[in-house]
């Protein structure tokens, strides 16, 4: 009688050794691990291409909200390449899925840097995910541009010299929002519903600079109901409610309040105030009614009449199969435009050093409602934001309400410059 | 999935009883340890042939191997099914991160060792609690309990202060020791550390399995009543199996944290739990080679799939959509195909074929099945 499989010992010498060797052999015995002298060429840059990479959730629960960003950026790069690229080089944007899982982010970013040999990481998405690779990218000296997060962790020029953020810092955004609301709606009772993480905490601290909060409620992203929180805000007698929420929870909060017949003024940050997305959640019929009067911060071009938006809409139709056009689309294309501008200013033969030097010189303006504020001792992108309001189903900037401040105790001041105008059909030039 | 092996295992386990005798045990221990040292040395030597990215993948395989080896033993030997091994890995990962964070002043090596020890203890304690409850539960009920554990993980990390919520905890880089700095890359060093630690864990599991505890586990799996009649403490045996498996998974989580400098609930999801189990089943339940195959699959398959989607002439949009999902799909297909064609997994199929060939060689003229 032959011995059955499960009776055999757990380990067999040959099987173990074979498996161990197979594990090693997988993927090929390509190069040696020993550190080599830096090659003369700049990684990712050839005579006619520049390869850059990004990690972003294309699958998993977070994909619904964010996967359109990298698609929009890719579309802009295709448009740019069709116009001749930058210094005659076309840009190849390699996007890797990390499912919003920090462990996967570590893997795909190493893949991008070590296998794909990217010139830079551009718009890696998410605070927890990007924190997992922050150290690594800075140790390796890989430019880590325009992280899709407003966390202060990505503005540490001394400790993390290769990393630059893109979103307006959450504290700054909170200060701007609260300042405007306190001016427009004085003598009201203010409340706050916030996400129970760093994003909600930072916004809350900024909002706290401008108004006194009668009640602060929190929710976890795993919650599927905010009735208790909205009820508490109603009970506290709040008439103006701040939302440090992402779009899904903004819609849930406003929808829940409507069901409870609780009228209030709502004010959100840019991360949770995208009108097309919110209407998607609330429906074409109810959305415009419930969102009437919604106040929100934003720092990127917005509104149907804006020339940037018109251009991006054309690019979206032509290079992105006419995907739904939302704030995410504008965000993705703005990031891509800003990288193109940085690459242009990095010179005819860009290196990783010259790219970072171009950003730190302050010459890169971007396409926001106020110019980018990068400098050698500040790696945060925008030092302020504009205010949008929804009226009659249209979300648009409130004229003259672009405010600047800092992430500390500084006052909120009106910005007296102009938004960066569109030039040369959205292809950056000298 | 254990039922097919259960019926076949009802045959007398003569070898194992003999193997449990202490007189015969000592040379076997020596042999096992010698073999483990050899394999670890082989792997360490092998890292010189790999580039940093593949060494990094190798380190990940080592980390997941700890979890799949423990899970493979739990499922294959004690017959208990766990869908919560990702949560046990997380317990180890958080234990490591908290210790390494608190012991920032200690020398690098000591900090790592201390972190690993705490990881083992934390994971074993969690495993003990679950195991105590689990010993009273059978099959799907234990699976349900462990599934609840992994699903509750995000809520636990947001509720308990100091665990960093969704963002998790970050551990500072553990650089290559100065003496080796000029010779090897960081990823290679990480692969070395993981190879040694995983080697220790797997060797410990193998020794336990080959000894008296292993015999008891198999007895309990095959027939609890018979085992109890033979004087085997059924409940305790099951709990011990769970604690051992949890401790191994905890080391895996700690190694993952050591390699990626990060631990957060996002890294230990229900789908990782299922992937670990699928990896173990696809590789072959209750076999070390199966656990290795499982760990390799968990790490390498998503990467191979992204290579595939890049190579195929797909539209950019479709390729992006497939990138993450195709790996899961392939996992599913692999699972179905293997359970139909090779119910004992890859490792089972290989050793079955080898056994058949040997039989055919012994008895010429007779066809191999």
PDB file of N, CA, C and O in Angstrom, chain B residues 63-132:
ATOM      1  N   UNK B  63       8.498  36.643   4.002  1.00  0.00           N
ATOM      2  CA  UNK B  63       7.555  37.103   5.018  1.00  0.00           C
ATOM      3  C   UNK B  63       6.228  36.347   4.900  1.00  0.00           C
ATOM      4  O   UNK B  63       5.676  35.856   5.897  1.00  0.00           O
ATOM      5  N   UNK B  64       5.726  36.236   3.675  1.00  0.00           N
ATOM      6  CA  UNK B  64       4.449  35.527   3.492  1.00  0.00           C
ATOM      7  C   UNK B  64       4.603  34.030   3.750  1.00  0.00           C
ATOM      8  O   UNK B  64       3.649  33.364   4.139  1.00  0.00           O
ATOM      9  N   UNK B  65       5.845  33.524   3.525  1.00  0.00           N
ATOM     10  CA  UNK B  65       6.075  32.098   3.760  1.00  0.00           C
ATOM     11  C   UNK B  65       5.806  31.738   5.222  1.00  0.00           C
ATOM     12  O   UNK B  65       5.238  30.682   5.513  1.00  0.00           O
ATOM     13  N   UNK B  66       6.214  32.624   6.140  1.00  0.00           N
ATOM     14  CA  UNK B  66       5.957  32.348   7.552  1.00  0.00           C
ATOM     15  C   UNK B  66       4.462  32.137   7.771  1.00  0.00           C
ATOM     16  O   UNK B  66       4.043  31.216   8.478  1.00  0.00           O
ATOM     17  N   UNK B  67       3.662  33.018   7.158  1.00  0.00           N
ATOM     18  CA  UNK B  67       2.210  32.916   7.343  1.00  0.00           C
ATOM     19  C   UNK B  67       1.641  31.678   6.664  1.00  0.00           C
ATOM     20  O   UNK B  67       0.832  30.954   7.249  1.00  0.00           O
ATOM     21  N   UNK B  68       2.076  31.411   5.417  1.00  0.00           N
ATOM     22  CA  UNK B  68       1.488  30.263   4.707  1.00  0.00           C
ATOM     23  C   UNK B  68       1.944  28.944   5.324  1.00  0.00           C
ATOM     24  O   UNK B  68       1.184  27.982   5.360  1.00  0.00           O
ATOM     25  N   UNK B  69       3.182  28.906   5.826  1.00  0.00           N
ATOM     26  CA  UNK B  69       3.646  27.661   6.459  1.00  0.00           C
ATOM     27  C   UNK B  69       2.815  27.374   7.709  1.00  0.00           C
ATOM     28  O   UNK B  69       2.367  26.240   7.933  1.00  0.00           O
ATOM     29  N   UNK B  70       2.588  28.412   8.526  1.00  0.00           N
ATOM     30  CA  UNK B  70       1.778  28.230   9.725  1.00  0.00           C
ATOM     31  C   UNK B  70       0.352  27.853   9.378  1.00  0.00           C
ATOM     32  O   UNK B  70      -0.242  26.954   9.980  1.00  0.00           O
ATOM     33  N   UNK B  71      -0.198  28.536   8.381  1.00  0.00           N
ATOM     34  CA  UNK B  71      -1.576  28.266   7.980  1.00  0.00           C
ATOM     35  C   UNK B  71      -1.701  26.875   7.370  1.00  0.00           C
ATOM     36  O   UNK B  71      -2.657  26.144   7.639  1.00  0.00           O
ATOM     37  N   UNK B  72      -0.692  26.488   6.575  1.00  0.00           N
ATOM     38  CA  UNK B  72      -0.706  25.164   5.959  1.00  0.00           C
ATOM     39  C   UNK B  72      -0.732  24.068   7.009  1.00  0.00           C
ATOM     40  O   UNK B  72      -1.462  23.076   6.886  1.00  0.00           O
ATOM     41  N   UNK B  73       0.064  24.265   8.062  1.00  0.00           N
ATOM     42  CA  UNK B  73       0.076  23.268   9.147  1.00  0.00           C
ATOM     43  C   UNK B  73      -1.263  23.253   9.867  1.00  0.00           C
ATOM     44  O   UNK B  73      -1.804  22.193  10.178  1.00  0.00           O
ATOM     45  N   UNK B  74      -1.799  24.442  10.138  1.00  0.00           N
ATOM     46  CA  UNK B  74      -3.053  24.528  10.882  1.00  0.00           C
ATOM     47  C   UNK B  74      -4.168  23.803  10.133  1.00  0.00           C
ATOM     48  O   UNK B  74      -4.891  22.982  10.701  1.00  0.00           O
ATOM     49  N   UNK B  75      -4.268  24.107   8.835  1.00  0.00           N
ATOM     50  CA  UNK B  75      -5.347  23.528   8.036  1.00  0.00           C
ATOM     51  C   UNK B  75      -5.073  22.051   7.761  1.00  0.00           C
ATOM     52  O   UNK B  75      -5.938  21.194   7.926  1.00  0.00           O
ATOM     53  N   UNK B  76      -3.841  21.762   7.349  1.00  0.00           N
ATOM     54  CA  UNK B  76      -3.525  20.417   6.908  1.00  0.00           C
ATOM     55  C   UNK B  76      -3.355  19.431   8.049  1.00  0.00           C
ATOM     56  O   UNK B  76      -3.604  18.239   7.889  1.00  0.00           O
ATOM     57  N   UNK B  77      -2.896  19.903   9.202  1.00  0.00           N
ATOM     58  CA  UNK B  77      -2.591  18.964  10.274  1.00  0.00           C
ATOM     59  C   UNK B  77      -3.654  18.928  11.358  1.00  0.00           C
ATOM     60  O   UNK B  77      -4.096  17.865  11.761  1.00  0.00           O
ATOM     61  N   UNK B  78      -4.044  20.133  11.845  1.00  0.00           N
ATOM     62  CA  UNK B  78      -5.022  20.086  12.933  1.00  0.00           C
ATOM     63  C   UNK B  78      -6.437  20.183  12.392  1.00  0.00           C
ATOM     64  O   UNK B  78      -7.392  20.040  13.134  1.00  0.00           O
ATOM     65  N   UNK B  79      -6.561  20.436  11.080  1.00  0.00           N
ATOM     66  CA  UNK B  79      -7.890  20.433  10.468  1.00  0.00           C
ATOM     67  C   UNK B  79      -8.722  21.652  10.825  1.00  0.00           C
ATOM     68  O   UNK B  79      -9.921  21.666  10.612  1.00  0.00           O
ATOM     69  N   UNK B  80      -8.088  22.714  11.367  1.00  0.00           N
ATOM     70  CA  UNK B  80      -8.836  23.929  11.675  1.00  0.00           C
ATOM     71  C   UNK B  80      -8.647  24.914  10.533  1.00  0.00           C
ATOM     72  O   UNK B  80      -7.543  25.082  10.023  1.00  0.00           O
ATOM     73  N   UNK B  81      -9.739  25.578  10.165  1.00  0.00           N
ATOM     74  CA  UNK B  81      -9.694  26.504   9.038  1.00  0.00           C
ATOM     75  C   UNK B  81      -9.678  27.929   9.556  1.00  0.00           C
ATOM     76  O   UNK B  81     -10.522  28.313  10.354  1.00  0.00           O
ATOM     77  N   UNK B  82      -8.697  28.724   9.121  1.00  0.00           N
ATOM     78  CA  UNK B  82      -8.651  30.126   9.543  1.00  0.00           C
ATOM     79  C   UNK B  82      -8.726  31.052   8.341  1.00  0.00           C
ATOM     80  O   UNK B  82      -7.955  30.918   7.400  1.00  0.00           O
ATOM     81  N   UNK B  83      -9.672  31.968   8.377  1.00  0.00           N
ATOM     82  CA  UNK B  83      -9.743  33.005   7.351  1.00  0.00           C
ATOM     83  C   UNK B  83      -9.176  34.306   7.898  1.00  0.00           C
ATOM     84  O   UNK B  83      -9.309  35.345   7.282  1.00  0.00           O
ATOM     85  N   UNK B  84      -8.576  34.241   9.077  1.00  0.00           N
ATOM     86  CA  UNK B  84      -8.151  35.478   9.735  1.00  0.00           C
ATOM     87  C   UNK B  84      -6.651  35.627   9.849  1.00  0.00           C
ATOM     88  O   UNK B  84      -6.171  36.410  10.659  1.00  0.00           O
ATOM     89  N   UNK B  85      -5.890  34.887   9.032  1.00  0.00           N
ATOM     90  CA  UNK B  85      -4.447  34.958   9.222  1.00  0.00           C
ATOM     91  C   UNK B  85      -3.854  36.318   8.890  1.00  0.00           C
ATOM     92  O   UNK B  85      -2.791  36.666   9.388  1.00  0.00           O
ATOM     93  N   UNK B  86      -4.560  37.096   8.060  1.00  0.00           N
ATOM     94  CA  UNK B  86      -4.081  38.459   7.800  1.00  0.00           C
ATOM     95  C   UNK B  86      -4.107  39.262   9.088  1.00  0.00           C
ATOM     96  O   UNK B  86      -3.197  40.053   9.355  1.00  0.00           O
ATOM     97  N   UNK B  87      -5.136  39.062   9.916  1.00  0.00           N
ATOM     98  CA  UNK B  87      -5.230  39.803  11.178  1.00  0.00           C
ATOM     99  C   UNK B  87      -4.118  39.374  12.134  1.00  0.00           C
ATOM    100  O   UNK B  87      -3.573  40.192  12.877  1.00  0.00           O
ATOM    101  N   UNK B  88      -3.750  38.100  12.101  1.00  0.00           N
ATOM    102  CA  UNK B  88      -2.661  37.630  12.966  1.00  0.00           C
ATOM    103  C   UNK B  88      -1.327  38.189  12.481  1.00  0.00           C
ATOM    104  O   UNK B  88      -0.457  38.544  13.280  1.00  0.00           O
ATOM    105  N   UNK B  89      -1.187  38.299  11.143  1.00  0.00           N
ATOM    106  CA  UNK B  89       0.008  38.967  10.606  1.00  0.00           C
ATOM    107  C   UNK B  89       0.032  40.414  11.083  1.00  0.00           C
ATOM    108  O   UNK B  89       1.082  40.943  11.468  1.00  0.00           O
ATOM    109  N   UNK B  90      -1.139  41.059  11.061  1.00  0.00           N
ATOM    110  CA  UNK B  90      -1.225  42.452  11.500  1.00  0.00           C
ATOM    111  C   UNK B  90      -0.823  42.569  12.961  1.00  0.00           C
ATOM    112  O   UNK B  90      -0.098  43.501  13.344  1.00  0.00           O
ATOM    113  N   UNK B  91      -1.252  41.616  13.798  1.00  0.00           N
ATOM    114  CA  UNK B  91      -0.893  41.647  15.217  1.00  0.00           C
ATOM    115  C   UNK B  91       0.627  41.670  15.364  1.00  0.00           C
ATOM    116  O   UNK B  91       1.193  42.462  16.141  1.00  0.00           O
ATOM    117  N   UNK B  92       1.310  40.812  14.597  1.00  0.00           N
ATOM    118  CA  UNK B  92       2.767  40.800  14.627  1.00  0.00           C
ATOM    119  C   UNK B  92       3.355  42.093  14.096  1.00  0.00           C
ATOM    120  O   UNK B  92       4.306  42.639  14.655  1.00  0.00           O
ATOM    121  N   UNK B  93       2.779  42.597  13.003  1.00  0.00           N
ATOM    122  CA  UNK B  93       3.278  43.826  12.386  1.00  0.00           C
ATOM    123  C   UNK B  93       3.181  45.007  13.340  1.00  0.00           C
ATOM    124  O   UNK B  93       4.134  45.773  13.501  1.00  0.00           O
ATOM    125  N   UNK B  94       2.034  45.144  14.000  1.00  0.00           N
ATOM    126  CA  UNK B  94       1.865  46.248  14.943  1.00  0.00           C
ATOM    127  C   UNK B  94       2.783  46.058  16.153  1.00  0.00           C
ATOM    128  O   UNK B  94       3.359  47.024  16.659  1.00  0.00           O
ATOM    129  N   UNK B  95       2.904  44.815  16.618  1.00  0.00           N
ATOM    130  CA  UNK B  95       3.813  44.543  17.731  1.00  0.00           C
ATOM    131  C   UNK B  95       5.225  44.979  17.385  1.00  0.00           C
ATOM    132  O   UNK B  95       5.909  45.637  18.173  1.00  0.00           O
ATOM    133  N   UNK B  96       5.640  44.655  16.157  1.00  0.00           N
ATOM    134  CA  UNK B  96       6.989  45.017  15.712  1.00  0.00           C
ATOM    135  C   UNK B  96       7.132  46.529  15.630  1.00  0.00           C
ATOM    136  O   UNK B  96       8.103  47.109  16.129  1.00  0.00           O
ATOM    137  N   UNK B  97       6.130  47.176  14.989  1.00  0.00           N
ATOM    138  CA  UNK B  97       6.237  48.621  14.756  1.00  0.00           C
ATOM    139  C   UNK B  97       6.254  49.385  16.079  1.00  0.00           C
ATOM    140  O   UNK B  97       7.042  50.317  16.252  1.00  0.00           O
ATOM    141  N   UNK B  98       5.400  48.985  17.010  1.00  0.00           N
ATOM    142  CA  UNK B  98       5.351  49.689  18.295  1.00  0.00           C
ATOM    143  C   UNK B  98       6.660  49.509  19.057  1.00  0.00           C
ATOM    144  O   UNK B  98       7.194  50.459  19.633  1.00  0.00           O
ATOM    145  N   UNK B  99       7.192  48.286  19.039  1.00  0.00           N
ATOM    146  CA  UNK B  99       8.442  48.030  19.756  1.00  0.00           C
ATOM    147  C   UNK B  99       9.598  48.783  19.118  1.00  0.00           C
ATOM    148  O   UNK B  99      10.371  49.461  19.797  1.00  0.00           O
ATOM    149  N   UNK B 100       9.701  48.658  17.779  1.00  0.00           N
ATOM    150  CA  UNK B 100      10.807  49.329  17.084  1.00  0.00           C
ATOM    151  C   UNK B 100      10.710  50.838  17.275  1.00  0.00           C
ATOM    152  O   UNK B 100      11.716  51.529  17.381  1.00  0.00           O
ATOM    153  N   UNK B 101       9.469  51.355  17.325  1.00  0.00           N
ATOM    154  CA  UNK B 101       9.284  52.789  17.535  1.00  0.00           C
ATOM    155  C   UNK B 101       9.708  53.207  18.937  1.00  0.00           C
ATOM    156  O   UNK B 101      10.381  54.222  19.122  1.00  0.00           O
ATOM    157  N   UNK B 102       9.344  52.381  19.929  1.00  0.00           N
ATOM    158  CA  UNK B 102       9.666  52.718  21.315  1.00  0.00           C
ATOM    159  C   UNK B 102      11.148  52.531  21.602  1.00  0.00           C
ATOM    160  O   UNK B 102      11.708  53.208  22.453  1.00  0.00           O
ATOM    161  N   UNK B 103      11.784  51.606  20.871  1.00  0.00           N
ATOM    162  CA  UNK B 103      13.190  51.285  21.144  1.00  0.00           C
ATOM    163  C   UNK B 103      14.109  51.995  20.165  1.00  0.00           C
ATOM    164  O   UNK B 103      15.124  51.459  19.739  1.00  0.00           O
ATOM    165  N   UNK B 104      13.747  53.235  19.822  1.00  0.00           N
ATOM    166  CA  UNK B 104      14.501  53.948  18.785  1.00  0.00           C
ATOM    167  C   UNK B 104      15.970  54.147  19.172  1.00  0.00           C
ATOM    168  O   UNK B 104      16.829  54.267  18.309  1.00  0.00           O
ATOM    169  N   UNK B 105      16.262  54.161  20.480  1.00  0.00           N
ATOM    170  CA  UNK B 105      17.626  54.445  20.913  1.00  0.00           C
ATOM    171  C   UNK B 105      18.543  53.224  20.883  1.00  0.00           C
ATOM    172  O   UNK B 105      19.761  53.356  20.933  1.00  0.00           O
ATOM    173  N   UNK B 106      17.928  52.051  20.815  1.00  0.00           N
ATOM    174  CA  UNK B 106      18.745  50.835  20.834  1.00  0.00           C
ATOM    175  C   UNK B 106      19.472  50.665  19.508  1.00  0.00           C
ATOM    176  O   UNK B 106      19.064  51.227  18.492  1.00  0.00           O
ATOM    177  N   UNK B 107      20.569  49.875  19.510  1.00  0.00           N
ATOM    178  CA  UNK B 107      21.263  49.589  18.254  1.00  0.00           C
ATOM    179  C   UNK B 107      20.314  48.864  17.275  1.00  0.00           C
ATOM    180  O   UNK B 107      19.390  48.158  17.704  1.00  0.00           O
ATOM    181  N   UNK B 108      20.576  49.048  15.962  1.00  0.00           N
ATOM    182  CA  UNK B 108      19.672  48.528  14.938  1.00  0.00           C
ATOM    183  C   UNK B 108      19.330  47.055  15.092  1.00  0.00           C
ATOM    184  O   UNK B 108      18.167  46.672  15.054  1.00  0.00           O
ATOM    185  N   UNK B 109      20.390  46.238  15.259  1.00  0.00           N
ATOM    186  CA  UNK B 109      20.161  44.799  15.298  1.00  0.00           C
ATOM    187  C   UNK B 109      19.292  44.390  16.470  1.00  0.00           C
ATOM    188  O   UNK B 109      18.333  43.628  16.326  1.00  0.00           O
ATOM    189  N   UNK B 110      19.609  44.963  17.632  1.00  0.00           N
ATOM    190  CA  UNK B 110      18.888  44.621  18.853  1.00  0.00           C
ATOM    191  C   UNK B 110      17.412  45.004  18.724  1.00  0.00           C
ATOM    192  O   UNK B 110      16.513  44.277  19.152  1.00  0.00           O
ATOM    193  N   UNK B 111      17.192  46.177  18.100  1.00  0.00           N
ATOM    194  CA  UNK B 111      15.834  46.674  17.925  1.00  0.00           C
ATOM    195  C   UNK B 111      15.005  45.698  17.084  1.00  0.00           C
ATOM    196  O   UNK B 111      13.863  45.388  17.398  1.00  0.00           O
ATOM    197  N   UNK B 112      15.631  45.180  16.031  1.00  0.00           N
ATOM    198  CA  UNK B 112      14.928  44.239  15.168  1.00  0.00           C
ATOM    199  C   UNK B 112      14.585  42.961  15.924  1.00  0.00           C
ATOM    200  O   UNK B 112      13.454  42.479  15.866  1.00  0.00           O
ATOM    201  N   UNK B 113      15.571  42.433  16.649  1.00  0.00           N
ATOM    202  CA  UNK B 113      15.345  41.182  17.377  1.00  0.00           C
ATOM    203  C   UNK B 113      14.238  41.373  18.412  1.00  0.00           C
ATOM    204  O   UNK B 113      13.316  40.557  18.532  1.00  0.00           O
ATOM    205  N   UNK B 114      14.325  42.499  19.143  1.00  0.00           N
ATOM    206  CA  UNK B 114      13.318  42.783  20.163  1.00  0.00           C
ATOM    207  C   UNK B 114      11.933  42.900  19.520  1.00  0.00           C
ATOM    208  O   UNK B 114      10.944  42.346  20.016  1.00  0.00           O
ATOM    209  N   UNK B 115      11.888  43.612  18.401  1.00  0.00           N
ATOM    210  CA  UNK B 115      10.625  43.784  17.683  1.00  0.00           C
ATOM    211  C   UNK B 115      10.042  42.449  17.267  1.00  0.00           C
ATOM    212  O   UNK B 115       8.842  42.196  17.420  1.00  0.00           O
ATOM    213  N   UNK B 116      10.903  41.560  16.759  1.00  0.00           N
ATOM    214  CA  UNK B 116      10.432  40.246  16.322  1.00  0.00           C
ATOM    215  C   UNK B 116       9.895  39.440  17.499  1.00  0.00           C
ATOM    216  O   UNK B 116       8.848  38.786  17.399  1.00  0.00           O
ATOM    217  N   UNK B 117      10.608  39.523  18.629  1.00  0.00           N
ATOM    218  CA  UNK B 117      10.163  38.766  19.803  1.00  0.00           C
ATOM    219  C   UNK B 117       8.790  39.257  20.270  1.00  0.00           C
ATOM    220  O   UNK B 117       7.885  38.463  20.537  1.00  0.00           O
ATOM    221  N   UNK B 118       8.639  40.581  20.352  1.00  0.00           N
ATOM    222  CA  UNK B 118       7.351  41.125  20.772  1.00  0.00           C
ATOM    223  C   UNK B 118       6.258  40.725  19.775  1.00  0.00           C
ATOM    224  O   UNK B 118       5.140  40.375  20.156  1.00  0.00           O
ATOM    225  N   UNK B 119       6.608  40.753  18.479  1.00  0.00           N
ATOM    226  CA  UNK B 119       5.643  40.368  17.450  1.00  0.00           C
ATOM    227  C   UNK B 119       5.146  38.948  17.689  1.00  0.00           C
ATOM    228  O   UNK B 119       3.940  38.672  17.618  1.00  0.00           O
ATOM    229  N   UNK B 120       6.087  38.034  17.983  1.00  0.00           N
ATOM    230  CA  UNK B 120       5.712  36.647  18.235  1.00  0.00           C
ATOM    231  C   UNK B 120       4.762  36.572  19.434  1.00  0.00           C
ATOM    232  O   UNK B 120       3.720  35.917  19.383  1.00  0.00           O
ATOM    233  N   UNK B 121       5.116  37.291  20.497  1.00  0.00           N
ATOM    234  CA  UNK B 121       4.310  37.218  21.718  1.00  0.00           C
ATOM    235  C   UNK B 121       2.904  37.774  21.463  1.00  0.00           C
ATOM    236  O   UNK B 121       1.896  37.139  21.805  1.00  0.00           O
ATOM    237  N   UNK B 122       2.840  38.959  20.841  1.00  0.00           N
ATOM    238  CA  UNK B 122       1.531  39.574  20.590  1.00  0.00           C
ATOM    239  C   UNK B 122       0.660  38.661  19.736  1.00  0.00           C
ATOM    240  O   UNK B 122      -0.504  38.384  20.058  1.00  0.00           O
ATOM    241  N   UNK B 123       1.227  38.173  18.627  1.00  0.00           N
ATOM    242  CA  UNK B 123       0.447  37.322  17.725  1.00  0.00           C
ATOM    243  C   UNK B 123       0.038  36.038  18.437  1.00  0.00           C
ATOM    244  O   UNK B 123      -1.089  35.542  18.265  1.00  0.00           O
ATOM    245  N   UNK B 124       0.948  35.474  19.257  1.00  0.00           N
ATOM    246  CA  UNK B 124       0.618  34.230  19.958  1.00  0.00           C
ATOM    247  C   UNK B 124      -0.507  34.458  20.960  1.00  0.00           C
ATOM    248  O   UNK B 124      -1.389  33.607  21.110  1.00  0.00           O
ATOM    249  N   UNK B 125      -0.492  35.616  21.637  1.00  0.00           N
ATOM    250  CA  UNK B 125      -1.557  35.892  22.599  1.00  0.00           C
ATOM    251  C   UNK B 125      -2.904  36.036  21.882  1.00  0.00           C
ATOM    252  O   UNK B 125      -3.914  35.452  22.296  1.00  0.00           O
ATOM    253  N   UNK B 126      -2.907  36.789  20.771  1.00  0.00           N
ATOM    254  CA  UNK B 126      -4.145  36.896  19.988  1.00  0.00           C
ATOM    255  C   UNK B 126      -4.570  35.514  19.510  1.00  0.00           C
ATOM    256  O   UNK B 126      -5.747  35.135  19.589  1.00  0.00           O
ATOM    257  N   UNK B 127      -3.581  34.741  19.035  1.00  0.00           N
ATOM    258  CA  UNK B 127      -3.874  33.390  18.574  1.00  0.00           C
ATOM    259  C   UNK B 127      -4.432  32.525  19.693  1.00  0.00           C
ATOM    260  O   UNK B 127      -5.337  31.717  19.472  1.00  0.00           O
ATOM    261  N   UNK B 128      -3.908  32.722  20.905  1.00  0.00           N
ATOM    262  CA  UNK B 128      -4.386  31.933  22.047  1.00  0.00           C
ATOM    263  C   UNK B 128      -5.857  32.243  22.324  1.00  0.00           C
ATOM    264  O   UNK B 128      -6.672  31.340  22.506  1.00  0.00           O
ATOM    265  N   UNK B 129      -6.190  33.547  22.319  1.00  0.00           N
ATOM    266  CA  UNK B 129      -7.579  33.936  22.587  1.00  0.00           C
ATOM    267  C   UNK B 129      -8.517  33.358  21.529  1.00  0.00           C
ATOM    268  O   UNK B 129      -9.566  32.781  21.849  1.00  0.00           O
ATOM    269  N   UNK B 130      -8.112  33.512  20.266  1.00  0.00           N
ATOM    270  CA  UNK B 130      -8.963  32.985  19.190  1.00  0.00           C
ATOM    271  C   UNK B 130      -9.002  31.464  19.262  1.00  0.00           C
ATOM    272  O   UNK B 130     -10.065  30.849  19.094  1.00  0.00           O
ATOM    273  N   UNK B 131      -7.831  30.866  19.541  1.00  0.00           N
ATOM    274  CA  UNK B 131      -7.753  29.419  19.600  1.00  0.00           C
ATOM    275  C   UNK B 131      -8.620  28.841  20.709  1.00  0.00           C
ATOM    276  O   UNK B 131      -9.252  27.795  20.539  1.00  0.00           O
ATOM    277  N   UNK B 132      -8.645  29.531  21.858  1.00  0.00           N
ATOM    278  CA  UNK B 132      -9.462  29.050  22.982  1.00  0.00           C
ATOM    279  C   UNK B 132     -10.937  29.014  22.583  1.00  0.00           C
ATOM    280  O   UNK B 132     -11.657  28.052  22.873  1.00  0.00           O
TER     281      UNK B 132
END
